[in-house]
Amino acid sequence: MVLSIDDIIKLEQIASEELERLQKEIAGSGDEVAAISPDKAIGRLSRLDAMQMQQVAKAAQRRREDRVTALQNALDRIDSGRFGQCELCKEWISLDRLKAQPEASRCGDCAG
Ligand SMILES: [Zn+2]
């Protein structure tokens, strides 16, 4: 199914809002990801805890950054009129799928 202009406007809005939300989250979680100061007077176990929490925070941050990139790519595709088609089979990606995940570049069948 070819997307209508209204659909594309709606999806662009969803993608932009999601992008803004993620960028705020990324900006707000800088402290969690910040390096643990080696001279901080914490015990060895709490240091391990802190390092583990830092790893978790870093992984979450990386996922946010990946999604930001994917959403920016989706907005580029909207601008260039290549939005909504599966990159593999070239079929149209369903509107429901795009609403849930505007950055999707593959249809439900190809996403595996
Ligand atoms: Zn496909």
Short mmCIF file of N, CA, C and O and ligand atoms in Angstrom, two decimals:
data_model
loop_
_atom_site.label_atom_id
_atom_site.label_comp_id
_atom_site.label_asym_id
_atom_site.label_seq_id
_atom_site.Cartn_x
_atom_site.Cartn_y
_atom_site.Cartn_z
N MET A 1 0.84 -1.20 0.00
CA MET A 1 0.00 0.00 0.00
C MET A 1 0.88 1.25 0.00
O MET A 1 1.78 1.39 0.81
N VAL A 2 0.61 2.15 -0.89
CA VAL A 2 1.36 3.40 -0.95
C VAL A 2 0.86 4.33 0.17
O VAL A 2 -0.33 4.42 0.41
N LEU A 3 1.80 4.99 0.82
CA LEU A 3 1.41 5.88 1.92
C LEU A 3 0.84 7.17 1.36
O LEU A 3 1.32 7.71 0.37
N SER A 4 -0.21 7.68 2.02
CA SER A 4 -0.76 8.97 1.62
C SER A 4 0.06 10.09 2.25
O SER A 4 0.81 9.85 3.19
N ILE A 5 -0.11 11.29 1.73
CA ILE A 5 0.60 12.44 2.28
C ILE A 5 0.27 12.61 3.76
O ILE A 5 1.15 12.85 4.59
N ASP A 6 -1.02 12.41 4.10
CA ASP A 6 -1.44 12.53 5.50
C ASP A 6 -0.71 11.54 6.39
O ASP A 6 -0.28 11.87 7.50
N ASP A 7 -0.59 10.29 5.89
CA ASP A 7 0.12 9.27 6.65
C ASP A 7 1.56 9.69 6.88
O ASP A 7 2.11 9.55 7.98
N ILE A 8 2.18 10.17 5.82
CA ILE A 8 3.60 10.54 5.91
C ILE A 8 3.81 11.70 6.88
O ILE A 8 4.73 11.69 7.69
N ILE A 9 2.89 12.67 6.83
CA ILE A 9 2.99 13.81 7.77
C ILE A 9 2.88 13.30 9.21
O ILE A 9 3.64 13.68 10.08
N LYS A 10 1.92 12.41 9.42
CA LYS A 10 1.70 11.84 10.75
C LYS A 10 2.96 11.08 11.21
O LYS A 10 3.40 11.22 12.35
N LEU A 11 3.51 10.27 10.32
CA LEU A 11 4.68 9.47 10.67
C LEU A 11 5.90 10.34 10.91
O LEU A 11 6.72 10.07 11.79
N GLU A 12 6.01 11.41 10.14
CA GLU A 12 7.13 12.33 10.33
C GLU A 12 7.03 12.96 11.72
O GLU A 12 8.03 13.14 12.42
N GLN A 13 5.80 13.26 12.12
CA GLN A 13 5.57 13.84 13.45
C GLN A 13 5.94 12.84 14.55
O GLN A 13 6.62 13.20 15.52
N ILE A 14 5.52 11.59 14.37
CA ILE A 14 5.85 10.56 15.36
C ILE A 14 7.37 10.42 15.47
O ILE A 14 7.94 10.41 16.56
N ALA A 15 8.03 10.37 14.32
CA ALA A 15 9.49 10.19 14.30
C ALA A 15 10.19 11.38 14.95
O ALA A 15 11.13 11.21 15.73
N SER A 16 9.73 12.60 14.66
CA SER A 16 10.36 13.80 15.22
C SER A 16 10.20 13.85 16.73
O SER A 16 11.13 14.18 17.46
N GLU A 17 8.99 13.50 17.20
CA GLU A 17 8.74 13.54 18.64
C GLU A 17 9.61 12.51 19.37
O GLU A 17 10.17 12.79 20.43
N GLU A 18 9.69 11.32 18.79
CA GLU A 18 10.49 10.25 19.37
C GLU A 18 11.97 10.67 19.42
O GLU A 18 12.67 10.46 20.40
N LEU A 19 12.41 11.30 18.35
CA LEU A 19 13.80 11.77 18.24
C LEU A 19 14.10 12.80 19.34
O LEU A 19 15.13 12.72 20.01
N GLU A 20 13.16 13.72 19.51
CA GLU A 20 13.34 14.76 20.52
C GLU A 20 13.41 14.15 21.93
O GLU A 20 14.25 14.52 22.74
N ARG A 21 12.50 13.18 22.17
CA ARG A 21 12.46 12.52 23.47
C ARG A 21 13.79 11.82 23.76
O ARG A 21 14.35 11.93 24.85
N LEU A 22 14.29 11.08 22.75
CA LEU A 22 15.54 10.34 22.93
C LEU A 22 16.72 11.28 23.15
O LEU A 22 17.59 11.02 23.98
N GLN A 23 16.73 12.39 22.41
CA GLN A 23 17.84 13.32 22.56
C GLN A 23 17.85 13.95 23.95
O GLN A 23 18.91 14.16 24.53
N LYS A 24 16.66 14.17 24.50
CA LYS A 24 16.58 14.67 25.87
C LYS A 24 17.09 13.62 26.85
O LYS A 24 17.81 13.93 27.80
N GLU A 25 16.69 12.37 26.64
CA GLU A 25 17.15 11.28 27.50
C GLU A 25 18.66 11.15 27.45
O GLU A 25 19.32 10.94 28.47
N ILE A 26 19.22 11.26 26.25
CA ILE A 26 20.67 11.14 26.09
C ILE A 26 21.37 12.27 26.84
O ILE A 26 22.33 12.05 27.58
N ALA A 27 20.85 13.46 26.70
CA ALA A 27 21.45 14.62 27.37
C ALA A 27 21.32 14.46 28.89
O ALA A 27 22.23 14.82 29.63
N GLY A 28 20.20 13.88 29.36
CA GLY A 28 19.95 13.77 30.79
C GLY A 28 20.69 12.65 31.47
O GLY A 28 20.82 12.65 32.69
N SER A 29 21.20 11.68 30.70
CA SER A 29 21.82 10.53 31.37
C SER A 29 23.33 10.60 31.29
O SER A 29 24.02 9.61 31.49
N GLY A 30 23.87 11.76 31.02
CA GLY A 30 25.32 11.92 30.94
C GLY A 30 26.03 11.55 32.23
O GLY A 30 27.10 10.95 32.20
N ASP A 31 25.42 11.86 33.37
CA ASP A 31 26.06 11.59 34.66
C ASP A 31 26.23 10.11 34.92
O ASP A 31 27.25 9.67 35.42
N GLU A 32 25.19 9.33 34.56
CA GLU A 32 25.26 7.88 34.78
C GLU A 32 26.41 7.26 34.02
O GLU A 32 27.01 6.29 34.46
N VAL A 33 26.68 7.81 32.83
CA VAL A 33 27.67 7.20 31.95
C VAL A 33 29.06 7.73 32.25
O VAL A 33 30.05 7.13 31.85
N ALA A 34 29.14 8.84 32.99
CA ALA A 34 30.43 9.46 33.27
C ALA A 34 31.39 8.47 33.94
O ALA A 34 30.96 7.60 34.69
N ALA A 35 32.64 8.62 33.67
CA ALA A 35 33.65 7.70 34.21
C ALA A 35 33.64 7.74 35.73
O ALA A 35 33.39 8.77 36.35
N ILE A 36 33.92 6.57 36.33
CA ILE A 36 34.03 6.51 37.79
C ILE A 36 35.41 7.01 38.17
O ILE A 36 36.42 6.49 37.71
N SER A 37 35.43 7.99 38.99
CA SER A 37 36.71 8.57 39.40
C SER A 37 37.50 7.55 40.22
O SER A 37 36.97 6.98 41.18
N PRO A 38 38.77 7.29 39.89
CA PRO A 38 39.55 6.25 40.58
C PRO A 38 39.86 6.62 42.03
O PRO A 38 40.09 5.74 42.86
N ASP A 39 39.88 7.89 42.34
CA ASP A 39 40.22 8.28 43.71
C ASP A 39 38.99 8.42 44.60
O ASP A 39 39.08 8.82 45.75
N LYS A 40 37.83 8.08 44.02
CA LYS A 40 36.62 8.14 44.82
C LYS A 40 36.71 7.13 45.96
O LYS A 40 37.06 5.97 45.74
N ALA A 41 36.43 7.57 47.18
CA ALA A 41 36.58 6.69 48.32
C ALA A 41 35.39 5.75 48.47
O ALA A 41 34.55 5.92 49.34
N ILE A 42 35.32 4.75 47.60
CA ILE A 42 34.28 3.74 47.75
C ILE A 42 34.95 2.39 47.85
O ILE A 42 36.05 2.18 47.35
N GLY A 43 34.30 1.46 48.51
CA GLY A 43 34.86 0.13 48.68
C GLY A 43 34.96 -0.61 47.35
O GLY A 43 34.41 -0.17 46.34
N ARG A 44 35.69 -1.73 47.36
CA ARG A 44 35.91 -2.48 46.12
C ARG A 44 34.59 -3.00 45.56
O ARG A 44 34.35 -2.95 44.36
N LEU A 45 33.72 -3.51 46.44
CA LEU A 45 32.45 -4.06 45.97
C LEU A 45 31.55 -2.96 45.41
O LEU A 45 30.92 -3.13 44.37
N SER A 46 31.49 -1.84 46.10
CA SER A 46 30.65 -0.76 45.58
C SER A 46 31.22 -0.25 44.26
O SER A 46 30.49 0.20 43.39
N ARG A 47 32.56 -0.33 44.14
CA ARG A 47 33.15 0.08 42.88
C ARG A 47 32.70 -0.86 41.76
O ARG A 47 32.37 -0.43 40.66
N LEU A 48 32.68 -2.17 42.06
CA LEU A 48 32.21 -3.13 41.06
C LEU A 48 30.75 -2.87 40.70
O LEU A 48 30.37 -2.91 39.53
N ASP A 49 29.95 -2.61 41.72
CA ASP A 49 28.54 -2.27 41.49
C ASP A 49 28.43 -1.06 40.59
O ASP A 49 27.67 -1.05 39.62
N ALA A 50 29.21 -0.05 40.92
CA ALA A 50 29.16 1.19 40.15
C ALA A 50 29.58 0.94 38.71
O ALA A 50 28.99 1.47 37.77
N MET A 51 30.61 0.07 38.53
CA MET A 51 31.07 -0.21 37.17
C MET A 51 30.01 -0.97 36.39
O MET A 51 29.81 -0.73 35.20
N GLN A 52 29.33 -1.89 37.10
CA GLN A 52 28.27 -2.66 36.45
C GLN A 52 27.12 -1.74 36.02
O GLN A 52 26.62 -1.83 34.91
N MET A 53 26.77 -0.83 36.93
CA MET A 53 25.70 0.11 36.61
C MET A 53 26.11 1.01 35.45
O MET A 53 25.30 1.36 34.60
N GLN A 54 27.39 1.35 35.42
CA GLN A 54 27.88 2.20 34.33
C GLN A 54 27.79 1.45 33.00
O GLN A 54 27.42 2.02 31.98
N GLN A 55 28.11 0.14 33.03
CA GLN A 55 28.01 -0.65 31.81
C GLN A 55 26.57 -0.69 31.30
O GLN A 55 26.32 -0.55 30.11
N VAL A 56 25.65 -0.91 32.25
CA VAL A 56 24.23 -0.97 31.88
C VAL A 56 23.80 0.38 31.29
O VAL A 56 23.12 0.43 30.26
N ALA A 57 24.22 1.46 31.96
CA ALA A 57 23.85 2.80 31.48
C ALA A 57 24.44 3.07 30.10
O ALA A 57 23.79 3.64 29.24
N LYS A 58 25.68 2.59 29.91
CA LYS A 58 26.33 2.80 28.60
C LYS A 58 25.62 2.05 27.50
O LYS A 58 25.45 2.56 26.39
N ALA A 59 25.20 0.81 27.81
CA ALA A 59 24.49 0.00 26.82
C ALA A 59 23.17 0.66 26.45
O ALA A 59 22.79 0.72 25.27
N ALA A 60 22.45 1.16 27.46
CA ALA A 60 21.17 1.84 27.21
C ALA A 60 21.41 3.09 26.37
O ALA A 60 20.64 3.39 25.44
N GLN A 61 22.48 3.81 26.69
CA GLN A 61 22.82 5.02 25.95
C GLN A 61 23.12 4.69 24.48
O GLN A 61 22.69 5.39 23.59
N ARG A 62 23.84 3.58 24.27
CA ARG A 62 24.19 3.19 22.91
C ARG A 62 22.93 2.84 22.11
O ARG A 62 22.81 3.19 20.94
N ARG A 63 21.98 2.14 22.79
CA ARG A 63 20.72 1.81 22.10
C ARG A 63 19.96 3.07 21.72
O ARG A 63 19.38 3.15 20.64
N ARG A 64 19.95 4.07 22.64
CA ARG A 64 19.28 5.33 22.32
C ARG A 64 19.95 6.01 21.13
O ARG A 64 19.28 6.52 20.23
N GLU A 65 21.28 6.00 21.13
CA GLU A 65 22.01 6.67 20.04
C GLU A 65 21.76 5.97 18.70
O GLU A 65 21.61 6.62 17.67
N ASP A 66 21.71 4.62 18.74
CA ASP A 66 21.41 3.87 17.51
C ASP A 66 20.03 4.24 16.98
O ASP A 66 19.82 4.38 15.78
N ARG A 67 19.08 4.37 17.91
CA ARG A 67 17.69 4.67 17.50
C ARG A 67 17.63 6.09 16.95
O ARG A 67 16.90 6.35 15.99
N VAL A 68 18.38 7.02 17.55
CA VAL A 68 18.43 8.40 17.04
C VAL A 68 18.92 8.39 15.60
O VAL A 68 18.32 9.01 14.72
N THR A 69 19.99 7.64 15.33
CA THR A 69 20.52 7.55 13.97
C THR A 69 19.47 6.98 13.02
O THR A 69 19.25 7.51 11.93
N ALA A 70 18.78 5.90 13.47
CA ALA A 70 17.77 5.27 12.62
C ALA A 70 16.62 6.23 12.34
O ALA A 70 16.11 6.29 11.21
N LEU A 71 16.22 7.00 13.35
CA LEU A 71 15.12 7.95 13.16
C LEU A 71 15.54 9.08 12.24
O LEU A 71 14.76 9.54 11.40
N GLN A 72 16.79 9.54 12.38
CA GLN A 72 17.27 10.60 11.48
C GLN A 72 17.32 10.09 10.04
O GLN A 72 16.95 10.81 9.11
N ASN A 73 17.72 8.83 9.87
CA ASN A 73 17.71 8.24 8.53
C ASN A 73 16.29 8.17 7.97
O ASN A 73 16.07 8.43 6.79
N ALA A 74 15.33 7.82 8.85
CA ALA A 74 13.94 7.75 8.41
C ALA A 74 13.45 9.12 7.96
O ALA A 74 12.77 9.25 6.94
N LEU A 75 13.81 10.17 8.72
CA LEU A 75 13.39 11.53 8.34
C LEU A 75 14.04 11.94 7.02
O LEU A 75 13.42 12.61 6.19
N ASP A 76 15.29 11.51 6.80
CA ASP A 76 15.95 11.77 5.51
C ASP A 76 15.20 11.09 4.38
O ASP A 76 15.03 11.66 3.29
N ARG A 77 14.74 9.84 4.65
CA ARG A 77 14.00 9.11 3.62
C ARG A 77 12.68 9.80 3.33
O ARG A 77 12.23 9.82 2.18
N ILE A 78 12.04 10.35 4.38
CA ILE A 78 10.79 11.09 4.16
C ILE A 78 11.07 12.29 3.25
O ILE A 78 10.36 12.53 2.27
N ASP A 79 12.15 13.02 3.56
CA ASP A 79 12.51 14.21 2.76
C ASP A 79 12.78 13.84 1.30
O ASP A 79 12.45 14.59 0.40
N SER A 80 13.40 12.70 1.09
CA SER A 80 13.80 12.36 -0.27
C SER A 80 12.77 11.48 -0.97
O SER A 80 12.99 11.03 -2.09
N GLY A 81 11.62 11.24 -0.29
CA GLY A 81 10.54 10.50 -0.93
C GLY A 81 10.78 9.02 -1.06
O GLY A 81 10.11 8.33 -1.83
N ARG A 82 11.75 8.49 -0.29
CA ARG A 82 12.02 7.05 -0.36
C ARG A 82 11.52 6.35 0.90
O ARG A 82 11.97 5.26 1.23
N PHE A 83 10.57 6.95 1.58
CA PHE A 83 10.14 6.42 2.86
C PHE A 83 9.04 5.39 2.72
O PHE A 83 8.15 5.55 1.89
N GLY A 84 9.11 4.34 3.54
CA GLY A 84 7.99 3.40 3.64
C GLY A 84 8.13 2.14 2.81
O GLY A 84 7.27 1.27 2.86
N GLN A 85 9.23 2.04 2.04
CA GLN A 85 9.43 0.84 1.26
C GLN A 85 10.50 -0.03 1.91
O GLN A 85 11.51 0.49 2.41
N CYS A 86 10.28 -1.33 1.89
CA CYS A 86 11.23 -2.26 2.46
C CYS A 86 12.53 -2.21 1.67
O CYS A 86 12.52 -2.25 0.44
N GLU A 87 13.66 -2.10 2.38
CA GLU A 87 14.94 -1.99 1.69
C GLU A 87 15.34 -3.30 1.01
O GLU A 87 16.19 -3.30 0.12
N LEU A 88 14.73 -4.40 1.42
CA LEU A 88 15.11 -5.68 0.82
C LEU A 88 14.19 -6.08 -0.32
O LEU A 88 14.62 -6.28 -1.45
N CYS A 89 12.88 -6.20 -0.02
CA CYS A 89 11.97 -6.74 -1.05
C CYS A 89 11.23 -5.63 -1.80
O CYS A 89 10.51 -5.91 -2.75
N LYS A 90 11.41 -4.36 -1.35
CA LYS A 90 10.80 -3.20 -2.00
C LYS A 90 9.28 -3.14 -1.88
O LYS A 90 8.63 -2.32 -2.52
N GLU A 91 8.71 -4.05 -1.07
CA GLU A 91 7.28 -3.96 -0.79
C GLU A 91 7.04 -2.80 0.18
O GLU A 91 7.96 -2.37 0.89
N TRP A 92 5.79 -2.32 0.22
CA TRP A 92 5.47 -1.26 1.16
C TRP A 92 5.39 -1.82 2.58
O TRP A 92 4.79 -2.86 2.79
N ILE A 93 5.98 -1.12 3.51
CA ILE A 93 5.90 -1.50 4.91
C ILE A 93 4.53 -1.07 5.43
O ILE A 93 4.04 0.01 5.08
N SER A 94 3.88 -1.92 6.25
CA SER A 94 2.51 -1.60 6.67
C SER A 94 2.47 -0.35 7.55
O SER A 94 3.43 -0.06 8.29
N LEU A 95 1.39 0.36 7.44
CA LEU A 95 1.23 1.62 8.18
C LEU A 95 1.29 1.37 9.69
O LEU A 95 1.91 2.15 10.43
N ASP A 96 0.69 0.26 10.14
CA ASP A 96 0.71 -0.05 11.57
C ASP A 96 2.14 -0.22 12.07
O ASP A 96 2.50 0.24 13.15
N ARG A 97 2.94 -0.89 11.25
CA ARG A 97 4.34 -1.13 11.62
C ARG A 97 5.09 0.20 11.69
O ARG A 97 5.86 0.44 12.62
N LEU A 98 4.85 1.06 10.72
CA LEU A 98 5.55 2.34 10.69
C LEU A 98 5.12 3.25 11.83
O LEU A 98 5.92 4.02 12.36
N LYS A 99 3.83 3.14 12.21
CA LYS A 99 3.36 3.97 13.33
C LYS A 99 4.06 3.55 14.62
O LYS A 99 4.41 4.39 15.45
N ALA A 100 4.25 2.24 14.80
CA ALA A 100 4.89 1.75 16.01
C ALA A 100 6.40 2.00 15.95
O ALA A 100 7.05 2.19 16.97
N GLN A 101 6.94 2.02 14.74
CA GLN A 101 8.38 2.07 14.56
C GLN A 101 8.70 2.82 13.27
O GLN A 101 9.01 2.21 12.25
N PRO A 102 8.60 4.15 13.31
CA PRO A 102 8.77 4.91 12.06
C PRO A 102 10.14 4.73 11.42
O PRO A 102 10.31 5.02 10.24
N GLU A 103 11.12 4.25 12.22
CA GLU A 103 12.46 4.08 11.66
C GLU A 103 12.62 2.74 10.92
O GLU A 103 13.69 2.47 10.38
N ALA A 104 11.55 1.90 10.93
CA ALA A 104 11.66 0.60 10.28
C ALA A 104 12.03 0.76 8.81
O ALA A 104 11.43 1.54 8.09
N SER A 105 13.06 0.04 8.39
CA SER A 105 13.46 0.12 6.99
C SER A 105 13.18 -1.19 6.27
O SER A 105 13.49 -1.35 5.10
N ARG A 106 12.61 -2.15 7.02
CA ARG A 106 12.25 -3.43 6.41
C ARG A 106 10.81 -3.78 6.77
O ARG A 106 10.33 -3.40 7.83
N CYS A 107 10.14 -4.53 5.90
CA CYS A 107 8.78 -4.96 6.19
C CYS A 107 8.80 -6.07 7.23
O CYS A 107 9.87 -6.60 7.56
N GLY A 108 7.64 -6.42 7.75
CA GLY A 108 7.54 -7.44 8.79
C GLY A 108 8.14 -8.77 8.36
O GLY A 108 8.76 -9.47 9.16
N ASP A 109 7.99 -9.13 7.08
CA ASP A 109 8.51 -10.39 6.58
C ASP A 109 10.03 -10.41 6.55
O ASP A 109 10.67 -11.38 6.90
N CYS A 110 10.62 -9.29 6.13
CA CYS A 110 12.08 -9.24 5.96
C CYS A 110 12.81 -8.94 7.26
O CYS A 110 13.99 -9.23 7.38
N ALA A 111 12.10 -8.34 8.22
CA ALA A 111 12.78 -7.97 9.47
C ALA A 111 13.20 -9.22 10.24
O ALA A 111 14.12 -9.18 11.04
N GLY A 112 12.53 -10.33 9.98
CA GLY A 112 12.90 -11.61 10.59
C GLY A 112 12.75 -11.60 12.08
O GLY A 112 13.66 -11.87 12.82
ZN ZN B 1 10.53 -6.83 2.77
#
